[in-house]
Coordinates of C-alpha atoms in Angstrom, one line a residue:
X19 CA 17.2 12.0 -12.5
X20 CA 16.0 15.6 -14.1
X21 CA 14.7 17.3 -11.1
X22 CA 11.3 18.9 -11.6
X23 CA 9.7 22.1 -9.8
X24 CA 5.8 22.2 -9.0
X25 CA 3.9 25.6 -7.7
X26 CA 3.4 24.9 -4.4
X27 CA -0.8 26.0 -3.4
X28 CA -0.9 26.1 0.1
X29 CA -4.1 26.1 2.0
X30 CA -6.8 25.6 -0.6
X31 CA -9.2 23.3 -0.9
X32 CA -9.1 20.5 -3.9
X33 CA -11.5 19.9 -6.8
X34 CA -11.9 16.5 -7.5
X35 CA -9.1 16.8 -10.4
X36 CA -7.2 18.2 -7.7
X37 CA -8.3 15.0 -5.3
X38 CA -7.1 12.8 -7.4
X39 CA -3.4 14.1 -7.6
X40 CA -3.5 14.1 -3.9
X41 CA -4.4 10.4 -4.0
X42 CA -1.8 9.9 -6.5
X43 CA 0.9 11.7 -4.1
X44 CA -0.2 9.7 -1.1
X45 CA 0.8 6.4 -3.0
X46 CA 4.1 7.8 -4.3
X47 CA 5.3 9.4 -1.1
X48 CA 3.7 6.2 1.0
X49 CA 1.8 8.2 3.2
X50 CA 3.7 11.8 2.8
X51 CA 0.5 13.6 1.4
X52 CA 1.1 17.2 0.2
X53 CA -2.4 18.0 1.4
X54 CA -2.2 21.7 0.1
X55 CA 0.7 20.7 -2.1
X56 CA -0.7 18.5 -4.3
X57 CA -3.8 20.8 -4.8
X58 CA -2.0 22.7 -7.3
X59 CA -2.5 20.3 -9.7
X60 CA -6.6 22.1 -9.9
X61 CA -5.0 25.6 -10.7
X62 CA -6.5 26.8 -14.3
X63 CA -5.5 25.6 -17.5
X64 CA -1.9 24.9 -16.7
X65 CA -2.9 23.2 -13.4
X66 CA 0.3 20.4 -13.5
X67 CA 3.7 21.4 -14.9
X68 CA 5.9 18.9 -16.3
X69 CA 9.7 18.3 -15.7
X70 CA 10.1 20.6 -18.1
X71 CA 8.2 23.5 -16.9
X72 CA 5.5 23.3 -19.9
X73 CA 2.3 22.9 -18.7
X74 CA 0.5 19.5 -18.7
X75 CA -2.1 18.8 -21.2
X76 CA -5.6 18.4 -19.8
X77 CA -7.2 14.1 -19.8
X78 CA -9.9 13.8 -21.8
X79 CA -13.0 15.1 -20.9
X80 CA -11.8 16.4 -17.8
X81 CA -12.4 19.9 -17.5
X82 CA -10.2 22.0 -14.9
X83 CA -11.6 23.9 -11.8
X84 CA -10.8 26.9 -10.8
X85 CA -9.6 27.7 -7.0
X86 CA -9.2 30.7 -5.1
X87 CA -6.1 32.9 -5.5
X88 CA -3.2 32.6 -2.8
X89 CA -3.5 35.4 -0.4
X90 CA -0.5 37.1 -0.3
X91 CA 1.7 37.3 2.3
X92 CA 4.9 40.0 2.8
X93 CA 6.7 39.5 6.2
X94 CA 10.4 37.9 6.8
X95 CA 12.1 36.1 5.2
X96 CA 12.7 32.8 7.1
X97 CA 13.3 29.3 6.0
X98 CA 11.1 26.7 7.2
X99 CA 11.6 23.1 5.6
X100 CA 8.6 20.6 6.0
X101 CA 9.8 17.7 3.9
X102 CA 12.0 15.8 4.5
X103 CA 12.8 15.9 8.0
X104 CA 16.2 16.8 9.7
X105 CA 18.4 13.3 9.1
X106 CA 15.6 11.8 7.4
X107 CA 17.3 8.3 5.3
X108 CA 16.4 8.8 2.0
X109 CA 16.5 5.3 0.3
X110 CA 15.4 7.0 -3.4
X111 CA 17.4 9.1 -6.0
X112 CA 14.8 12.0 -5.6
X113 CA 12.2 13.1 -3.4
X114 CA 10.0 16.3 -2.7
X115 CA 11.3 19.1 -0.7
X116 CA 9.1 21.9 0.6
X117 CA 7.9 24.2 3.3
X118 CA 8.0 27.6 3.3
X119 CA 10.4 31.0 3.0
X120 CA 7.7 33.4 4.9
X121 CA 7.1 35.8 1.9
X122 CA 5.8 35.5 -1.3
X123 CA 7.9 38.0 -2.6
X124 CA 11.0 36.4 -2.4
X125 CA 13.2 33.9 -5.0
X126 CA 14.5 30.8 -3.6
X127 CA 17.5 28.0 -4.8
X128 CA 17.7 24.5 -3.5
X129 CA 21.3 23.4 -4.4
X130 CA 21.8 25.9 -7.1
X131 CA 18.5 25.3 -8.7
X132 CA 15.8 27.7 -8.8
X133 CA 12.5 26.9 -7.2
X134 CA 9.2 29.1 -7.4
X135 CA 7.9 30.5 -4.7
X136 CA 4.1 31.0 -4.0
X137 CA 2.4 34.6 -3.6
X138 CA 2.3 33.3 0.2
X139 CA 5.7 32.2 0.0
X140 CA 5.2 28.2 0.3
X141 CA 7.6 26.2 -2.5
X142 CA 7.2 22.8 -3.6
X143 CA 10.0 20.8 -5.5
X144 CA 11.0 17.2 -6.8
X145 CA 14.5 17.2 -6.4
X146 CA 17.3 14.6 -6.5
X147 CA 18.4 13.3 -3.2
X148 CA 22.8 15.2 -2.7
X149 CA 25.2 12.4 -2.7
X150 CA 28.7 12.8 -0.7
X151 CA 30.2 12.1 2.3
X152 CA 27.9 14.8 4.1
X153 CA 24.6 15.1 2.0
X154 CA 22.1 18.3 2.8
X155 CA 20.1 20.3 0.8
X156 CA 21.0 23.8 0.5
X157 CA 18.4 27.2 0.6
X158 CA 19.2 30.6 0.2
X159 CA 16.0 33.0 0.2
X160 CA 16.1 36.4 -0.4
X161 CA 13.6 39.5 -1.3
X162 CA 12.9 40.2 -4.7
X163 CA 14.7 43.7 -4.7
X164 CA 17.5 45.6 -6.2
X165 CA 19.0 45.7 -3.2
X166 CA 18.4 43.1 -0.7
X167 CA 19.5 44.2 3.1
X168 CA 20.5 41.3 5.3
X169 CA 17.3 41.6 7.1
X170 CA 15.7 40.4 3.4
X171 CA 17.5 37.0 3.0
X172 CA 18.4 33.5 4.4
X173 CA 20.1 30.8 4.7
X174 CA 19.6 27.3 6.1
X175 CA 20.6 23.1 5.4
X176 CA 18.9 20.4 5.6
X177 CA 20.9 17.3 6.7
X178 CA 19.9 14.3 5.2
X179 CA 21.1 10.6 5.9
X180 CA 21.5 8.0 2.3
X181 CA 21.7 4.2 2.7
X182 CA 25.0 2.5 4.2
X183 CA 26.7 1.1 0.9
X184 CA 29.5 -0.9 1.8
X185 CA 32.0 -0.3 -0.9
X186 CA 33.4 -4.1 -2.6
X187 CA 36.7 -3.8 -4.4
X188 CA 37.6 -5.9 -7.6
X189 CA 40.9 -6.7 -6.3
X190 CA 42.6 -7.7 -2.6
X191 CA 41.2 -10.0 -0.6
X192 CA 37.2 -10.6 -1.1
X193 CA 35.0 -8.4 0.9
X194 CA 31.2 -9.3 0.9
X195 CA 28.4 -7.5 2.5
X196 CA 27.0 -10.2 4.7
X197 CA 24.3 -7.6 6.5
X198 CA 22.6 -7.9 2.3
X199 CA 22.3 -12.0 3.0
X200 CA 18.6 -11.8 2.5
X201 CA 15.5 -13.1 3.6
X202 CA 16.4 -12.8 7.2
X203 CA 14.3 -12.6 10.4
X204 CA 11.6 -16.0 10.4
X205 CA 9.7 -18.0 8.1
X206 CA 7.4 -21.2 8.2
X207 CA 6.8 -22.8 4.8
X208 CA 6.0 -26.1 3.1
X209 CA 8.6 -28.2 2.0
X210 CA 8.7 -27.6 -1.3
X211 CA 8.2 -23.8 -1.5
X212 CA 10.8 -22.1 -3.2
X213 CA 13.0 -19.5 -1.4
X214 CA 14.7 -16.6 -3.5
X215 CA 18.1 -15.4 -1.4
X216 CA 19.7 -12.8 -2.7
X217 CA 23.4 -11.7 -1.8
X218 CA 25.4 -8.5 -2.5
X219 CA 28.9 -9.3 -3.3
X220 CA 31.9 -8.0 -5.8
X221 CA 30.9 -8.5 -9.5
X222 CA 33.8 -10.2 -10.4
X223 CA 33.1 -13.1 -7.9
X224 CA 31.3 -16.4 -8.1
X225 CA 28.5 -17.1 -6.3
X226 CA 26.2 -20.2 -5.6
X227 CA 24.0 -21.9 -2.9
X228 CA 25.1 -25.5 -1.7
X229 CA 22.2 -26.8 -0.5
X230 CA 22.0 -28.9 2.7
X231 CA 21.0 -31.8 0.2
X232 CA 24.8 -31.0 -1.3
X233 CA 23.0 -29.9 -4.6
X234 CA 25.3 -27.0 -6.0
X235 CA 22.3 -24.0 -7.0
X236 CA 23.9 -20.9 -9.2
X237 CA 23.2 -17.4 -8.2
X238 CA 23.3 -15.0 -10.8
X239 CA 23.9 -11.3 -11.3
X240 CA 20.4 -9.6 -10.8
X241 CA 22.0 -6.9 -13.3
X242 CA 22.7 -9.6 -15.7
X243 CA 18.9 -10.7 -15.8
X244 CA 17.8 -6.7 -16.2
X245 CA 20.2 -6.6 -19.4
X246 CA 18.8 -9.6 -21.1
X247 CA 15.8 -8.5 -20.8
X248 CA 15.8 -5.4 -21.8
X249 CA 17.7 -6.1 -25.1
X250 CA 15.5 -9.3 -25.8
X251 CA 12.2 -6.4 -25.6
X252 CA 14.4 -4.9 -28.3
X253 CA 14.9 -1.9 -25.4
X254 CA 18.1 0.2 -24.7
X255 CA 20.3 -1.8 -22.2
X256 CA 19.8 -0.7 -18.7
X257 CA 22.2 2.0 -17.5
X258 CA 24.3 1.0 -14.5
X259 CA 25.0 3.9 -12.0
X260 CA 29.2 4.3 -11.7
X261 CA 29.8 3.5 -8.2
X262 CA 33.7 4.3 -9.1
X263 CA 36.0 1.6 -7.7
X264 CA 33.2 -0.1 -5.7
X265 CA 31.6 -2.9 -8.2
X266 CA 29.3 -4.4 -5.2
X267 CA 26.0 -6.1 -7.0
X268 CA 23.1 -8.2 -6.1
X269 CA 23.1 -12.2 -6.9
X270 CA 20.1 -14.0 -6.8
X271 CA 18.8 -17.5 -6.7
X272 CA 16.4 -19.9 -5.0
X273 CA 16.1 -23.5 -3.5
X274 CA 13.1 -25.3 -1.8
X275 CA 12.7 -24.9 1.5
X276 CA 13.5 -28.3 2.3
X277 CA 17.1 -27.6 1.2
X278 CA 17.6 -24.6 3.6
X279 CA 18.9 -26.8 6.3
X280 CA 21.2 -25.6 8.8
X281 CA 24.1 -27.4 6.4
X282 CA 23.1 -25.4 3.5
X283 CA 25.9 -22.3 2.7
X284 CA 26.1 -19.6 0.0
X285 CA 29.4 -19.5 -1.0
X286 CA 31.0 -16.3 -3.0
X287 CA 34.7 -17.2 -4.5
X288 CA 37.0 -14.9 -6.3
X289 CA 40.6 -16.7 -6.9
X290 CA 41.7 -18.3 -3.8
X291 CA 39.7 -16.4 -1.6
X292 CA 35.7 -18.3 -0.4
X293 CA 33.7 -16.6 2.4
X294 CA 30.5 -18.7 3.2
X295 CA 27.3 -17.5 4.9
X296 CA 24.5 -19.6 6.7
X297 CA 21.1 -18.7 4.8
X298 CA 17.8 -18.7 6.6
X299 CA 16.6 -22.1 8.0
X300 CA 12.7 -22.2 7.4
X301 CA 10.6 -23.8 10.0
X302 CA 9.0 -26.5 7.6
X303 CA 5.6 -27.9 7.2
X304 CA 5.1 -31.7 6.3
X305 CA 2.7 -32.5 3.6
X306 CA 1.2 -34.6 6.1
X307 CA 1.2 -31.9 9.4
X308 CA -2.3 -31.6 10.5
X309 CA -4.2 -28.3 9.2
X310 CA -3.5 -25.5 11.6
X311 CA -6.4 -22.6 12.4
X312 CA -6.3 -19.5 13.3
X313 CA -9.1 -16.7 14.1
X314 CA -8.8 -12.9 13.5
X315 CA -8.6 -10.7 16.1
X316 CA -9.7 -7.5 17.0
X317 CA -7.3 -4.9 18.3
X318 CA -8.6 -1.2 18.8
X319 CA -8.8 -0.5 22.1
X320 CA -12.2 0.2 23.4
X321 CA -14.1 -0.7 20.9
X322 CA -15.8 -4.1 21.9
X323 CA -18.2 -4.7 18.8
X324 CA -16.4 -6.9 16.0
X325 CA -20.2 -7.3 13.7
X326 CA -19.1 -4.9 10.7
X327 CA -15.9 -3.2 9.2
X328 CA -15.7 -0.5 11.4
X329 CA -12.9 -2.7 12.8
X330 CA -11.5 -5.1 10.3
X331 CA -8.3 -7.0 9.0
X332 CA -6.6 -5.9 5.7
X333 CA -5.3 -9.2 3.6
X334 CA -2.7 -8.3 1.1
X335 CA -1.5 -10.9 -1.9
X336 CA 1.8 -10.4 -0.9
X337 CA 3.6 -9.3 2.2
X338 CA 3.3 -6.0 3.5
X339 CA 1.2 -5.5 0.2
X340 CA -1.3 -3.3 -1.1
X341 CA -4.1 -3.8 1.0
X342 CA -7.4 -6.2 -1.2
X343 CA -9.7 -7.5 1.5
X344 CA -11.4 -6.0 4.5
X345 CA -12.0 -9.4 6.6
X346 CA -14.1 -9.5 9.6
X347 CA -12.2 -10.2 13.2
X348 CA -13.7 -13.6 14.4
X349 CA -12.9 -14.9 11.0
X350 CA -11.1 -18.4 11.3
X351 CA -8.4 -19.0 8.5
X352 CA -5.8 -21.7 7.9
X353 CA -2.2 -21.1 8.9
X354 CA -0.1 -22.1 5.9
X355 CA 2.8 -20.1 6.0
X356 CA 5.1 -17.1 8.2
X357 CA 7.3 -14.4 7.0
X358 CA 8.9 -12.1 9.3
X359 CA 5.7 -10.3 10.6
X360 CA 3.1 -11.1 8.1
X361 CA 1.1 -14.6 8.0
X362 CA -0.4 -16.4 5.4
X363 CA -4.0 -18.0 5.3
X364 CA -5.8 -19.7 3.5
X365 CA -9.2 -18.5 2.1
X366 CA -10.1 -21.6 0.2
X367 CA -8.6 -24.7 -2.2
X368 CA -7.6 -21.6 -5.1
X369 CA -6.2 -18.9 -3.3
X370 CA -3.3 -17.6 0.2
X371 CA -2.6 -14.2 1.3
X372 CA -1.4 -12.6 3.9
X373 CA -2.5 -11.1 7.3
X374 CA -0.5 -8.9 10.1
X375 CA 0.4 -12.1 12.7
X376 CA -0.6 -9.6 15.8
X377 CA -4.0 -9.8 13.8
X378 CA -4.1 -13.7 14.1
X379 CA -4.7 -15.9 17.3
X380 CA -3.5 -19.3 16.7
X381 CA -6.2 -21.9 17.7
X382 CA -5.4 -25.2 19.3
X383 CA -3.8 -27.4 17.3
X384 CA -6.2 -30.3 16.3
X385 CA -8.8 -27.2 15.9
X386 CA -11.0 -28.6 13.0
X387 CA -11.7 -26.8 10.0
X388 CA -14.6 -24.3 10.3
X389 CA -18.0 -25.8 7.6
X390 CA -19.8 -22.8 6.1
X391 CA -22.5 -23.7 4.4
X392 CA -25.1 -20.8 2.0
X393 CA -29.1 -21.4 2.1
X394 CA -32.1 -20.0 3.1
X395 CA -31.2 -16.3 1.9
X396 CA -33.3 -13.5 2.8
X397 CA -34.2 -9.9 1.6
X398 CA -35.2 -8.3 4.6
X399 CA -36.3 -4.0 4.1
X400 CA -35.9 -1.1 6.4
X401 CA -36.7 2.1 5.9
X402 CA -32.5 3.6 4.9
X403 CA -31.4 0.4 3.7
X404 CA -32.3 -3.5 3.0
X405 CA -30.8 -6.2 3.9
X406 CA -29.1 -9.4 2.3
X407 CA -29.0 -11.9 4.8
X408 CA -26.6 -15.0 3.6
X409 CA -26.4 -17.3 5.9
X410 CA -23.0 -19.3 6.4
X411 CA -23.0 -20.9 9.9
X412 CA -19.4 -19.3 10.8
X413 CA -17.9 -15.8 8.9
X414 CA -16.3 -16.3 6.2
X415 CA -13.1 -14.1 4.2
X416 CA -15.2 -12.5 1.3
X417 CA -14.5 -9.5 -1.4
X418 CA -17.4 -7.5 -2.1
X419 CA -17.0 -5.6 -5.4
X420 CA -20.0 -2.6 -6.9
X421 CA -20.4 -2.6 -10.8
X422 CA -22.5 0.1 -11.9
X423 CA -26.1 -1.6 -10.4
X424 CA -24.8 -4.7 -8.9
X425 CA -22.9 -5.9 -6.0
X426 CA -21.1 -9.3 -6.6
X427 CA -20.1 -11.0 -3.5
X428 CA -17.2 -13.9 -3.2
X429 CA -17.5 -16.6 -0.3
X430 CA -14.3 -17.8 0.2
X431 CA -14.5 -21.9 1.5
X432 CA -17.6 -21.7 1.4
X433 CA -20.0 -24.1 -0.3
X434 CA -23.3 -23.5 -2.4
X435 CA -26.6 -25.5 -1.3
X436 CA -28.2 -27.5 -3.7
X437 CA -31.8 -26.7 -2.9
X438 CA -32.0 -23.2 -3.7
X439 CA -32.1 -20.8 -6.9
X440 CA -32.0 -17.5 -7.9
X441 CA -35.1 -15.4 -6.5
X442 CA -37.0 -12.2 -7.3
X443 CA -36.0 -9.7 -4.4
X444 CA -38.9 -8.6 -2.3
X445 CA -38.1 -4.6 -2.5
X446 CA -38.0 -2.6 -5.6
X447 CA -34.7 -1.6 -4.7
X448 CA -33.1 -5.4 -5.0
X449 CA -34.0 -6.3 -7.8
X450 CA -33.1 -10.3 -8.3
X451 CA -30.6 -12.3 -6.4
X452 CA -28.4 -14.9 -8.8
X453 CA -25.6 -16.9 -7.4
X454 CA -23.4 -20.0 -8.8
X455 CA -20.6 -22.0 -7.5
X456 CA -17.5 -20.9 -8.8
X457 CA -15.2 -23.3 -7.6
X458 CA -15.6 -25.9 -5.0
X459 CA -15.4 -24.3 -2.3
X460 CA -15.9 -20.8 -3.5
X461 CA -19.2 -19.2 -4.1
X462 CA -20.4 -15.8 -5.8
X463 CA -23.1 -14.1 -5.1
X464 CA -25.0 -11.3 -7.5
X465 CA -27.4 -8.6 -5.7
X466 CA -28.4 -7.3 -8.7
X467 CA -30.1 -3.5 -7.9
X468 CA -32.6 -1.1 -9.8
X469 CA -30.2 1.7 -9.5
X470 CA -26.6 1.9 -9.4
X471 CA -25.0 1.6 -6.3
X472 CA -25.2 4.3 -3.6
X473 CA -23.2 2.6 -0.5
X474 CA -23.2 -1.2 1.5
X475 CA -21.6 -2.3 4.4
X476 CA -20.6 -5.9 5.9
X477 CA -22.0 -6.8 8.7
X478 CA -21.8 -10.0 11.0
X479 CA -25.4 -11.0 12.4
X480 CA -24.3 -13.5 15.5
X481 CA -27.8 -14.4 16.0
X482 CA -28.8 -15.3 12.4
X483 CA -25.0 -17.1 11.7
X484 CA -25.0 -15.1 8.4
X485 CA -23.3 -12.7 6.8
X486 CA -25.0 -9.5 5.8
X487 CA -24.7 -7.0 3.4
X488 CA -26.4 -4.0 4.0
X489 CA -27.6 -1.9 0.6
X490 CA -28.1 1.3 1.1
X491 CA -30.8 3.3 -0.2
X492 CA -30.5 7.1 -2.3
X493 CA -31.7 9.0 0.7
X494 CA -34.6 11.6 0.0
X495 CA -33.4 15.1 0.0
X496 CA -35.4 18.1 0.0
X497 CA -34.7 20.6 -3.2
X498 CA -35.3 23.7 -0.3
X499 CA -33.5 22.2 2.3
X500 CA -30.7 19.7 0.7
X501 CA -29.2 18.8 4.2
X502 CA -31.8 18.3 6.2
X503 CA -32.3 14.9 7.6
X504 CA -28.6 13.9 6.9
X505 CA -25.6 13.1 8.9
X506 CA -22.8 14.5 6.9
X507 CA -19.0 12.3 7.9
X508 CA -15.7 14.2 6.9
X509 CA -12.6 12.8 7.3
X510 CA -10.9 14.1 9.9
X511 CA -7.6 13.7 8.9
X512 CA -5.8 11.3 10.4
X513 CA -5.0 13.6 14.2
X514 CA -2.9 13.9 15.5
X515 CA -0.7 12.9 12.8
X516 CA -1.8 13.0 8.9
X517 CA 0.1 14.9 5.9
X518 CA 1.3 18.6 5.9
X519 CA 1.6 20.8 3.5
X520 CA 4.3 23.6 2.7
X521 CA 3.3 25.9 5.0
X522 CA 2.7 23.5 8.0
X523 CA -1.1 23.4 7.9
X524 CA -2.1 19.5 8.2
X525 CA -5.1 17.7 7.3
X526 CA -6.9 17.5 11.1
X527 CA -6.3 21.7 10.7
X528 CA -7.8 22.1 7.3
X529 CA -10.9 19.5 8.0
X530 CA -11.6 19.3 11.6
X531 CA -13.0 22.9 11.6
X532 CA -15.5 22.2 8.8

């Protein structure tokens, strides 16, 4: 993969362009946020520079912000890596590499290529991740001079780790990699659930499931499916790395869960030669198993009140997923499912995710389903904010999503009373209430506003039995005196941990002082 080298701006705060780049980096670097990194990408004009080295063009409309210079700094030169970490397993073909040389007047190489330095001598790089039996990246430092002492350079390596790849020859006896038999670990499914297994094995072999039904299930060549596709899109094939003489490659295939037995076997055959490996066995549930409940948990220590997302439960669609919905802990949820250490609920008759299990308590079984039930809304005022009360009888999983002036709330298994209507808030700042049943057991509520949205929270109300979402109003501010009145939150940063930038300054460093 072309490697591509980014100015590294160390220590400066971000514009919002900037802002968004640093979002951007946290979700490519899952949580390796190149806090003064990433602000580079706010830097004049040619703010972002592209694997070529031209500058970026700017979006549309955007116009770029201009930071403070660098300060300068001319001291020794000395090698300090950030990213990635001594041994770190790097699992990608390329990654960022940076930290610091202690001088901003000194040139720096990474494994022969050449990587600018900053005028207070941080670096930032994307570079591919060495191969070989021993890889490491390589710097080498030195003062920009005519005549560098050895006082004015430096060397230093990085050892990294790649991924175990057990090599599988074409010929001799049949070698699989059994430690790729995939899923593994523990799962609890219904019957007729499909499982996709997946095996890495020589790509000469044959491979298939025998199920413990004695159904015979093909596995095919994952590669096989990526070609066919790509050609049938009227795309270039896909390019296959050369592994050399190791021709290892990933079959696929699934079966219902109810064929997983303990009898089932994938079998791989090349010639004479059969090795067979025991799949997972899924813990099943019977169509006709009795629904089983659970209720969501909280686990911060110390904090004791569970009414509002200050302490909630991320769902996901998938497992270990992005994370979509922010439910309550005392929520109650139906258990329909297990995967290694993610569950999955229920929300209502349309729609499962999933949920951390150490986030679930599994209730008794013959627990009965919880009944949540809307009517008799209320629109209740106070002085920062007002108050939609929506009564349910228990809590309920729900997605609240802000459009412009509106904030649409979903009631998951929960059903709509007949006897009420839409109603004319009683504040000027809610300005009607509409709702509808969506589904059956699904209902969506509109707070329509008479300004866009400024901020709402969910809260629990124990004594009303209701959810309640609290709209908050545009506070008042004072044209001489802007702040007064307000209680201004910064995020701290994540300390003691958080993202650090080239030169080691972190993100409880930079904010924490503010």
């Amino acid at each position: 993969m072309p490697h591509a080298i980014i100015p590294a701006r160390a220590d400066a705060g971000c514009a919002p362009r900037a802002r968004r780049a640093v979002r951007a980096t946290h979700l490519a670097l899952s949580g390796l946020v190149l806090l003064s990194a990433a602000c580079a990408s706010s830097r004049g004009p040619s703010s972002t520079v592209s694997e070529t080295g031209a500058p970026a063009p700017e979006m549309p409309g955007e116009r770029s912000a201009t930071l403070p210079d660098i300060p300068p700094v001319t001291g020794p030169i000395r090698i300090r890596v950030q990213h990635p970490p001594e041994g770190a397993l790097l699992a990608v073909d390329s990654t960022f590499v940076f930290g610091t040389v202690g001088s901003g007047d000194a040139q720096l190489r990474i494994n022969g290529v050449s990587v600018p330095v900053a005028p207070n001598g941080a670096f930032l790089a994307f570079l591919a991740v060495p191969n070989g039996p021993a890889p490491a990246y390589a710097f080498e430092a030195a003062r920009r001079t005519a005549t560098p002492s050895a006082s004015d350079s430096a060397r230093f390596v990085r050892a990294v780790r790649r991924p175990t790849r057990i090599p599988l020859s074409a010929t001799g006896a049949l070698q699989v990699d059994s430690s790729s038999l995939a899923p593994r670990g523990t799962m609890r499914m219904r019957s007729d659930e499909l499982v996709r297994l997946s095996i890495r094995a020589p790509s000469n072999a044959t491979v298939w499931l025998r199920t413990g039904d004695q159904r015979t299930v093909p596995m095919v060549r994952a590669s096989d499916i990526a070609q066919t596709t790509a050609q049938s899109a009227g795309r270039a094939p896909v390019s296959l790395a050369d592994a050399g003489s190791d021709v290892g490659t990933t079959f696929v295939g699934e079966a219902r869960a109810a064929q997983l037995t303990s009898a089932a076997r994938v079998v791989i055959a090349r010639n004479a030669d059969t090795v067979r490996l025991a799949p997972i066995v899924p813990e099943l549930i019977t169509p006709l198993a009795s629904p089983r409940y659970g209720v969501l948990r909280n686990r911060t220590p110390g904090l004791v009140a569970q009414s509002d997302t200050d302490r909630v439960v991320n769902a996901r669609p998938i497992p270990d997923g992005f994370s979509k919905w922010a439910l309550l802990p005392g929520t109650q949820l139906e258990i329909t499912g297990h995967q290694g250490t993610q569950t999955r609920v229920r929300f209502d008759s349309q729609l499962e995710t999933w949920v951390p299990t150490a986030d679930l308590i599994p209730l008794p079984e013959g627990a009965p389903a919880p009944v949540r039930l809307v009517g008799g809304m209320r629109v209740l005022p106070a002085a920062e904010w007002v108050d939609v009360v929506i009564p349910t009888g228990v809590r309920p999983a729900f997605l609240v999503e802000p459009d412009d002036a509106t904030l649409s709330v979903i009631l998951y298994d929960t059903k709509l009373s007949p006897d009420i209507s839409p109603m004319i808030g009683n504040d000027p700042l809610v300005r009607q209430l509409a709702w509808e049943p969506v589904a059956t057991d699904r209902t969506r509520l509109d707070v329509r506003l008479s300004a866009p949205v400024y901020g709402w929270l969910a809260l629990w109300d124990d004594t009303r039995r209701a959810l309640v979402l609290r709209v908050r109003r545009v506070p008042r501010i004072n044209p001489e005196r802007p702040l007064e009145g307000l209680t201004l939150v910064v995020d701290a940063g994540h300390p003691p941990g958080g993202a650090t930038g080239p030169t080691g300054l972190t993100e409880a460093d930079a904010v924490l002082p503010i």
